[in-house]
Amino acid sequence: MTSTEAFTARSARPGPTTRVRVREVSGTAVRDRRDDLATEEPLEIRLTAGGATRTLAVTMRTPGADFELAAGFLSGEGIAGPGDIASIAYCTDEDLPPEARYNTVTVRLHGPALPDLPTMHRHFMTSSACGVCGTASLEALRARQTPAPIPDTSGRVTGDALVPAARPFGPIAAETLYDLPRHLRKAQGIFGKTGGLHAAGLFTSDGTLLALREDVGRHNAVDKLVGWALLSGRLPLTSCLLLVSGRTSYEIMQKALSAGLPMVCGVSAPSSLAVDLAREFDLTLIGFLRNERFNIYSSPDRVRRPDATAAHTTDHAESN
């Protein structure tokens, strides 16, 4: 590729996949071919209100559904909820190089001034990727826990209470849960090309897939889903469940709680702090959902036993 071609490729709007040349070695055979990879690019999220603008966060993500990602991130961190966002747009600053303009989004908020971002920064420090203890993380969520916001006549939630209490859900049939990973995998279009993306799916209690998002980061995929729900007026998601394609971390449970989801399922293991959060806030947490089996770590009353269950066992789960 010439330098001109390289610049043109970099200047174009990034897509969810990137084609590269690879050398494949299999046994004694060697061949050169093209391969599709999941694109990973930074996304800078800026906030603006009352004439002031500030960079809030930079996350590595797969391009696509960027506005939903920004909205979901703001919702999960307790910064903005339904009715708080005036607009979201890609940055058009002339000081940015062309290839960076689709890697920066500006969220304009209603109101005369930016929120108290130093206070909001405390919430950013409660993910499992940072060096604070689990007890402090749960205490931060307790501080944010407020009475569930009251929907208006349209069914949308008003106000800035972003951690609605979980509401009754289910019970959902075990057989319905068995089918969810298959539905999720079937809907993963980009994963089929790259094999390198996580997915998050939003399902109804009868197993209907409402929406799916893919990303190199499973937390980004969840943010995109929550952002979709926020921007389409569907929050809180009290009648839905979330399925993620990997392990379930505290960070994912925090986002689910903020969105009002009563149930979170993962095809792999949950972390200890994810279980603590689920038990603290009465969320049903399911792990190892694959091959017609799963473990329930909290609030099992939202799941009906399989029809052919002969006996209840308490055997420990095998390691992932």
XYZ file of C-alpha atoms in Angstrom:
320
model
C 0.000 0.000 0.000
C 1.346 3.398 -0.930
C 1.468 6.263 1.564
C -1.432 7.925 -0.304
C -3.538 4.765 -0.092
C -2.731 4.408 3.600
C -3.816 7.992 4.280
C -7.039 7.492 2.321
C -7.830 4.336 4.275
C -7.186 6.078 7.588
C -9.224 9.129 6.605
C -12.322 7.094 5.799
C -14.982 6.544 8.436
C -13.960 3.441 10.379
C -16.192 0.402 10.015
C -16.763 -2.600 12.279
C -14.278 -4.776 10.383
C -10.806 -4.187 8.970
C -9.263 -6.329 6.231
C -5.600 -7.281 6.612
C -3.178 -9.646 4.927
C -2.074 -12.667 6.948
C 0.154 -15.696 6.418
C -1.721 -18.837 7.416
C 0.256 -21.874 8.530
C -1.579 -25.190 8.844
C 0.450 -28.345 9.230
C 2.983 -28.199 6.403
C 0.906 -25.830 4.250
C 1.598 -22.095 4.088
C -0.476 -19.534 2.214
C -0.987 -15.781 2.138
C -4.557 -14.534 2.251
C -6.776 -11.697 3.426
C -8.568 -11.821 6.746
C -11.244 -9.695 8.435
C -10.514 -8.429 11.928
C -12.780 -6.675 14.399
C -11.935 -2.981 14.231
C -10.723 -1.399 17.449
C -10.644 2.399 17.585
C -10.799 4.962 20.402
C -14.002 6.880 21.023
C -13.788 10.171 22.884
C -17.025 11.187 24.607
C -17.452 14.909 25.175
C -20.159 16.655 27.175
C -21.417 20.145 26.453
C -23.952 22.290 28.298
C -24.346 25.972 28.970
C -21.535 26.878 26.608
C -18.979 24.652 28.362
C -17.471 21.488 26.871
C -15.438 18.799 28.585
C -13.995 15.433 27.612
C -15.617 12.841 29.836
C -14.040 9.560 28.776
C -12.120 7.714 26.092
C -12.977 4.076 25.454
C -11.663 1.553 22.962
C -14.561 0.227 20.910
C -15.708 -1.288 17.631
C -17.089 1.555 15.462
C -20.854 1.445 15.048
C -23.774 2.530 17.243
C -21.461 5.198 18.685
C -24.315 7.470 19.752
C -25.953 4.569 21.580
C -22.624 3.762 23.229
C -22.263 7.327 24.490
C -25.851 7.467 25.754
C -25.570 4.086 27.454
C -22.294 5.046 29.098
C -23.815 8.242 30.489
C -26.842 6.340 31.764
C -24.781 3.617 33.411
C -22.553 6.143 35.154
C -25.478 8.117 36.529
C -24.736 11.237 34.493
C -27.710 11.464 32.148
C -31.031 9.718 31.813
C -34.100 9.943 29.602
C -34.890 13.558 28.891
C -31.417 14.845 29.784
C -29.822 14.479 26.341
C -30.564 17.215 23.805
C -28.465 15.846 20.940
C -25.520 13.626 20.058
C -23.259 14.315 17.085
C -19.847 13.477 15.729
C -17.306 16.194 16.305
C -16.682 18.566 13.395
C -13.847 20.554 14.958
C -11.506 21.707 12.230
C -8.536 21.159 14.534
C -9.157 17.403 14.425
C -7.605 15.359 11.601
C -10.218 13.787 9.284
C -9.612 10.248 10.562
C -10.389 11.351 14.133
C -13.712 13.063 13.541
C -15.703 9.845 13.626
C -13.856 8.845 16.801
C -15.231 11.779 18.807
C -18.854 12.322 19.803
C -20.283 15.349 21.555
C -23.318 14.907 23.778
C -25.242 18.123 24.358
C -27.234 18.115 27.579
C -30.282 20.103 28.524
C -29.651 22.503 31.349
C -27.596 25.606 32.025
C -24.361 23.879 33.056
C -22.410 20.632 32.997
C -23.140 18.158 35.796
C -20.786 17.870 38.733
C -18.171 15.880 36.860
C -15.715 15.568 39.772
C -18.521 13.818 41.650
C -19.319 11.686 38.620
C -15.644 10.715 38.413
C -16.085 8.713 41.599
C -18.411 6.391 39.702
C -15.806 5.790 36.993
C -13.453 4.458 39.658
C -15.810 1.669 40.738
C -15.259 -0.741 37.838
C -13.426 -4.029 38.338
C -10.593 -2.635 36.211
C -9.625 -0.106 38.880
C -7.936 -0.422 42.226
C -10.737 0.043 44.708
C -12.170 -2.644 46.932
C -15.466 -4.388 46.297
C -17.069 -3.034 49.440
C -16.400 0.531 48.324
C -17.917 -0.249 44.929
C -21.150 -1.542 46.433
C -21.333 1.390 48.823
C -21.071 3.771 45.872
C -24.018 2.021 44.227
C -26.032 2.136 47.443
C -25.474 5.887 47.525
C -26.921 6.135 44.016
C -29.832 3.807 44.749
C -32.971 5.917 44.940
C -36.680 5.141 44.736
C -37.663 4.020 41.262
C -38.508 7.010 39.054
C -42.170 7.488 38.208
C -43.079 6.953 34.521
C -45.130 9.676 32.880
C -48.240 8.937 30.822
C -46.122 7.853 27.845
C -44.425 5.200 29.951
C -41.078 7.008 29.849
C -39.137 7.650 32.989
C -38.614 11.220 34.114
C -36.041 12.665 36.463
C -32.438 11.700 37.066
C -32.875 8.671 39.321
C -30.795 6.271 37.262
C -30.814 3.172 39.452
C -34.434 1.981 39.461
C -35.222 -0.801 41.864
C -35.700 -4.195 40.209
C -39.365 -5.026 39.671
C -41.145 -8.405 39.457
C -40.123 -10.455 36.433
C -40.903 -13.959 35.290
C -40.765 -16.624 36.227
C -39.068 -17.594 32.969
C -38.902 -21.209 31.826
C -35.540 -22.936 32.008
C -36.145 -24.249 28.498
C -36.437 -20.663 27.240
C -33.076 -19.819 28.797
C -31.469 -22.853 27.158
C -32.265 -21.406 23.716
C -30.932 -17.879 24.288
C -27.230 -18.478 23.446
C -28.234 -20.026 20.124
C -30.403 -17.019 19.255
C -27.589 -14.665 20.268
C -24.971 -16.475 18.196
C -27.252 -16.654 15.148
C -27.750 -12.875 15.225
C -24.021 -12.048 15.515
C -23.296 -10.946 11.964
C -19.865 -9.392 12.536
C -18.648 -12.215 14.778
C -19.249 -14.608 11.908
C -16.722 -12.662 9.833
C -14.084 -12.027 12.481
C -14.536 -14.419 15.397
C -13.360 -11.553 17.596
C -16.340 -9.729 19.052
C -18.414 -9.901 22.199
C -22.176 -9.597 22.024
C -24.929 -8.416 24.323
C -28.555 -9.249 23.622
C -31.772 -7.924 25.089
C -34.561 -10.523 25.339
C -38.156 -10.628 26.511
C -39.212 -13.219 29.073
C -40.550 -15.455 26.283
C -37.141 -15.539 24.578
C -37.747 -12.965 21.838
C -34.602 -11.066 20.846
C -35.313 -7.325 20.934
C -31.867 -5.961 20.116
C -28.252 -7.079 19.835
C -25.008 -5.134 19.783
C -21.441 -6.326 19.163
C -18.124 -4.822 20.241
C -14.545 -5.744 21.103
C -15.480 -4.911 24.697
C -18.462 -6.639 26.276
C -19.095 -3.590 28.479
C -19.290 -1.448 25.318
C -21.811 -3.870 23.819
C -23.952 -3.469 26.935
C -23.616 0.330 26.799
C -24.789 0.265 23.178
C -27.856 -1.759 24.159
C -28.712 0.513 27.073
C -28.148 3.545 24.866
C -30.516 2.098 22.272
C -33.145 1.665 24.968
C -32.591 5.168 26.338
C -32.741 6.908 22.967
C -35.865 4.959 21.963
C -37.699 5.684 25.220
C -37.632 2.115 26.554
C -35.971 2.645 29.941
C -36.277 1.182 32.503
C -35.937 -2.338 31.090
C -37.877 -4.003 33.878
C -39.538 -6.603 31.644
C -36.371 -7.740 29.838
C -33.256 -9.789 30.476
C -29.674 -9.295 29.331
C -27.436 -12.009 27.863
C -23.696 -11.438 27.416
C -21.389 -13.673 25.419
C -18.625 -13.971 28.003
C -18.106 -13.672 31.723
C -20.244 -11.352 33.810
C -18.315 -8.689 35.710
C -19.307 -6.167 38.340
C -19.217 -3.461 35.670
C -21.818 -5.253 33.549
C -24.040 -5.803 36.576
C -23.758 -2.106 37.447
C -24.941 -1.160 33.962
C -27.800 -3.672 34.152
C -28.905 -2.317 37.511
C -28.865 1.252 36.229
C -31.063 0.198 33.293
C -33.600 -1.536 35.544
C -32.884 -5.041 34.237
C -34.039 -7.758 36.661
C -32.019 -10.620 35.124
C -28.537 -10.980 33.641
C -27.254 -14.150 31.973
C -23.742 -15.003 30.837
C -22.411 -17.965 28.901
C -19.384 -18.031 31.188
C -18.677 -17.401 34.865
C -19.588 -14.339 36.918
C -17.103 -12.622 39.184
C -17.496 -12.654 42.955
C -18.356 -8.953 43.061
C -20.954 -9.418 40.317
C -22.638 -11.995 42.547
C -22.425 -9.669 45.549
C -24.101 -6.888 43.571
C -26.833 -9.201 42.285
C -27.644 -10.410 45.800
C -27.516 -6.898 47.243
C -30.020 -5.501 44.736
C -32.186 -8.585 44.070
C -31.101 -9.198 40.476
C -31.206 -12.726 39.099
C -27.706 -13.642 37.915
C -27.187 -16.715 35.737
C -23.832 -18.097 34.651
C -22.515 -20.941 32.490
C -25.621 -20.727 30.284
C -24.684 -23.219 27.574
C -25.322 -26.801 26.502
C -28.720 -26.825 28.222
C -27.415 -26.073 31.689
C -26.831 -23.029 33.874
C -26.159 -21.909 37.441
C -28.345 -19.426 39.310
C -26.314 -17.299 41.719
C -29.042 -15.037 43.093
C -32.821 -14.582 43.203
C -33.714 -17.990 41.692
C -37.468 -17.355 42.029
C -37.514 -15.709 38.590
C -36.687 -19.057 36.916
C -39.012 -22.053 36.603
C -37.448 -25.461 36.931
C -37.286 -27.660 33.820
C -40.315 -29.892 33.374
C -38.248 -33.062 33.504
C -36.195 -32.138 36.573
C -35.855 -35.221 38.705
C -34.030 -33.783 41.682
C -32.432 -30.586 42.869
C -28.655 -30.826 43.278
C -26.174 -28.585 45.036
C -23.061 -29.769 43.257
C -20.454 -27.140 42.632
C -20.085 -25.891 39.071
C -17.133 -26.979 37.096
C -14.587 -24.285 36.375
C -14.820 -22.388 33.095
